Structure formats: structure tokens, C-alpha cells
Short mmCIF file of C-alpha atoms in Angstrom, two decimals:
data_model
loop_
_atom_site.label_atom_id
_atom_site.label_comp_id
_atom_site.label_asym_id
_atom_site.label_seq_id
_atom_site.Cartn_x
_atom_site.Cartn_y
_atom_site.Cartn_z
CA MET A 56 111.77 101.25 105.51
CA ALA A 57 108.16 102.15 105.42
CA THR A 58 107.34 104.53 108.31
CA SER A 59 104.68 107.13 109.48
CA ASN A 60 107.15 109.74 108.07
CA LYS A 61 107.58 111.14 111.65
CA CYS A 62 111.47 111.45 111.09
CA GLU A 63 112.08 112.76 114.59
CA SER A 64 110.86 109.44 116.01
CA CYS A 65 114.24 108.10 115.08
CA HIS A 66 116.40 110.87 114.05
CA ASN A 67 117.36 114.32 115.20
CA ILE A 68 118.83 117.19 113.30
CA GLY A 69 122.14 117.00 115.21
CA HIS A 70 122.64 113.27 114.50
CA TRP A 71 120.77 112.40 111.29
CA ILE A 72 123.12 109.43 110.68
CA PRO A 73 123.42 106.88 112.10
CA ILE A 74 120.10 106.36 113.96
CA HIS A 75 120.42 105.26 117.55
CA GLY A 76 117.17 103.24 117.80
CA VAL A 77 114.09 102.53 115.89
CA ASP A 78 110.67 103.39 117.31
CA HIS A 79 109.00 100.26 116.04
CA GLY A 80 105.56 101.84 116.64
CA GLU A 81 106.26 104.21 113.68
CA VAL A 82 107.37 101.27 111.27
CA ARG A 83 104.86 99.95 108.74
CA GLY A 84 105.28 96.47 107.38
CA THR A 85 106.32 93.03 108.67
CA CYS A 86 109.45 92.44 110.92
CA VAL A 87 111.17 90.50 108.11
CA SER A 88 110.95 93.44 105.74
CA CYS A 89 113.82 94.91 107.77
CA HIS A 90 115.05 92.03 110.10
CA ASN A 91 116.21 89.97 107.13
CA GLY A 92 119.81 89.83 107.77
CA ASN A 93 120.57 92.64 105.28
CA ARG A 94 119.11 95.84 106.76
CA ALA A 95 118.87 94.60 110.31
CA PRO A 96 119.79 91.29 112.08
CA GLY A 97 117.21 88.44 111.38
CA LYS A 98 116.69 85.13 113.04
CA SER A 99 119.92 83.59 114.42
CA ALA A 100 121.14 80.20 113.27
CA HIS A 101 119.90 78.81 116.59
CA HIS A 102 116.32 80.14 116.23
CA ILE A 103 113.65 77.41 116.44
CA PRO A 104 112.05 76.44 113.21
CA SER A 105 109.33 78.81 112.47
CA ASN A 106 107.46 80.90 109.99
CA ASN A 107 108.14 84.71 109.64
CA GLN A 108 105.28 85.82 111.92
CA CYS A 109 107.62 87.18 114.49
CA GLU A 110 104.93 88.78 116.55
CA ASN A 111 103.52 85.57 117.37
CA CYS A 112 106.25 84.97 119.95
CA HIS A 113 108.14 88.41 120.10
CA THR A 114 107.15 92.03 120.78
CA THR A 115 108.77 95.18 119.52
CA ASP A 116 109.69 96.09 123.21
CA SER A 117 111.57 92.73 123.82
CA TRP A 118 112.99 90.95 120.82
CA ARG A 119 114.93 88.23 122.74
CA THR A 120 112.26 87.35 125.29
CA GLY A 121 110.07 85.32 123.16
CA SER A 122 107.02 83.39 124.35
CA PHE A 123 106.10 80.19 122.61
CA ASP A 124 102.68 78.62 122.51
CA HIS A 125 103.44 74.85 122.76
CA SER A 126 99.73 73.77 122.38
CA GLY A 127 100.29 73.00 118.64
CA VAL A 128 103.51 71.11 118.97
CA THR A 129 103.10 67.36 118.40
CA ALA A 130 106.88 66.30 118.85
CA ASN A 131 108.27 65.36 122.33
CA CYS A 132 110.07 68.25 124.27
CA SER A 133 113.72 66.89 123.54
CA ALA A 134 112.93 67.33 119.76
CA CYS A 135 113.53 71.05 120.34
CA HIS A 136 114.85 71.25 123.90
CA ASN A 137 118.01 69.33 122.92
CA GLY A 138 120.77 72.07 123.46
CA GLY A 139 120.95 72.92 119.83
CA ILE A 140 117.65 74.46 118.89
CA GLU A 141 116.64 75.37 122.46
CA GLN A 142 118.02 74.86 125.84
CA GLY A 143 117.69 71.31 127.18
CA LYS A 144 118.25 69.79 130.62
CA ASN A 145 121.14 71.61 132.35
CA SER A 146 123.91 69.99 134.29
CA GLY A 147 122.18 70.38 137.58
CA HIS A 148 119.02 68.57 136.49
CA ILE A 149 118.23 65.39 138.49
CA ALA A 150 118.89 62.09 136.68
CA SER A 151 115.67 61.04 134.96
CA SER A 152 114.49 59.03 132.08
CA GLU A 153 110.95 60.40 132.49
CA ARG A 154 109.33 62.45 129.84
CA CYS A 155 109.56 66.10 130.39
CA GLU A 156 105.92 66.71 130.79
CA SER A 157 105.84 64.18 133.61
CA CYS A 158 107.18 66.98 135.93
CA HIS A 159 107.12 70.07 133.77
CA SER A 160 104.32 72.11 132.16
CA PRO A 161 104.67 73.44 128.56
CA ARG A 162 103.19 76.83 129.79
CA GLY A 163 106.02 77.19 132.56
CA TRP A 164 109.22 75.30 132.52
CA LYS A 165 109.70 76.22 136.11
CA PRO A 166 108.63 75.23 138.66
CA VAL A 167 108.11 71.44 138.26
CA THR A 168 104.60 70.29 138.76
CA ARG A 169 105.50 67.32 140.87
#
């Protein structure tokens, strides 16, 4: 792993191995150079189709909480929000055949806009 060589950012002399966390501020390179399924866990099987520019949606402070810019998406909501790729309508959702964007905004799923 390419780093700034500040070993104490991740290790201490009492517990050299295993490391208990990674100070991502000290890591050089791209996310996938480590998060490739070999060195560290990579994208799950349920991850939305994407390139490997992790920082477009994620931060090193919060891997799971991604933000997604929907402005470039040309498919309808249910193409991804189908329960397989991403969460879809939950069981408590009102019965509706309307397109999602009739009530919801792609910038904020909740609250509804009408």
C-alpha cells in the first residue's frame, strides 16, 4: 500500500500486526488499488453499476453512505431502484402506478414533493 510512510498513522510498536484501522489521509493511490477484493473488501455484488471512481460517491470518512448524482441518469428510477441493485418501494408505500419522479425528487428521496 502506497503511503506517506508515517507508520504510526496506522501502527504502533505494541501492536504492529494487525492494523486496527487505516488513516486514509495517509494513503496514496486510488481506492481500488486496495479495495479490490484481495487486500480489502471491494464493491459488493449489490453495488450499482459504476466505474471505479469511488470518490465520486463515497468519502474516506463514510464508505457505506454514498451520495449519487442522478443528473446524468437517463433510465427511469425502477431500472436501478428495483430491490436488486438498489432499494425500491417498501411494503408501506402507497399503491401507485405513477412514475417515481411525479412525487419524489432525485436529489432527496424523502420527503415527497407532492
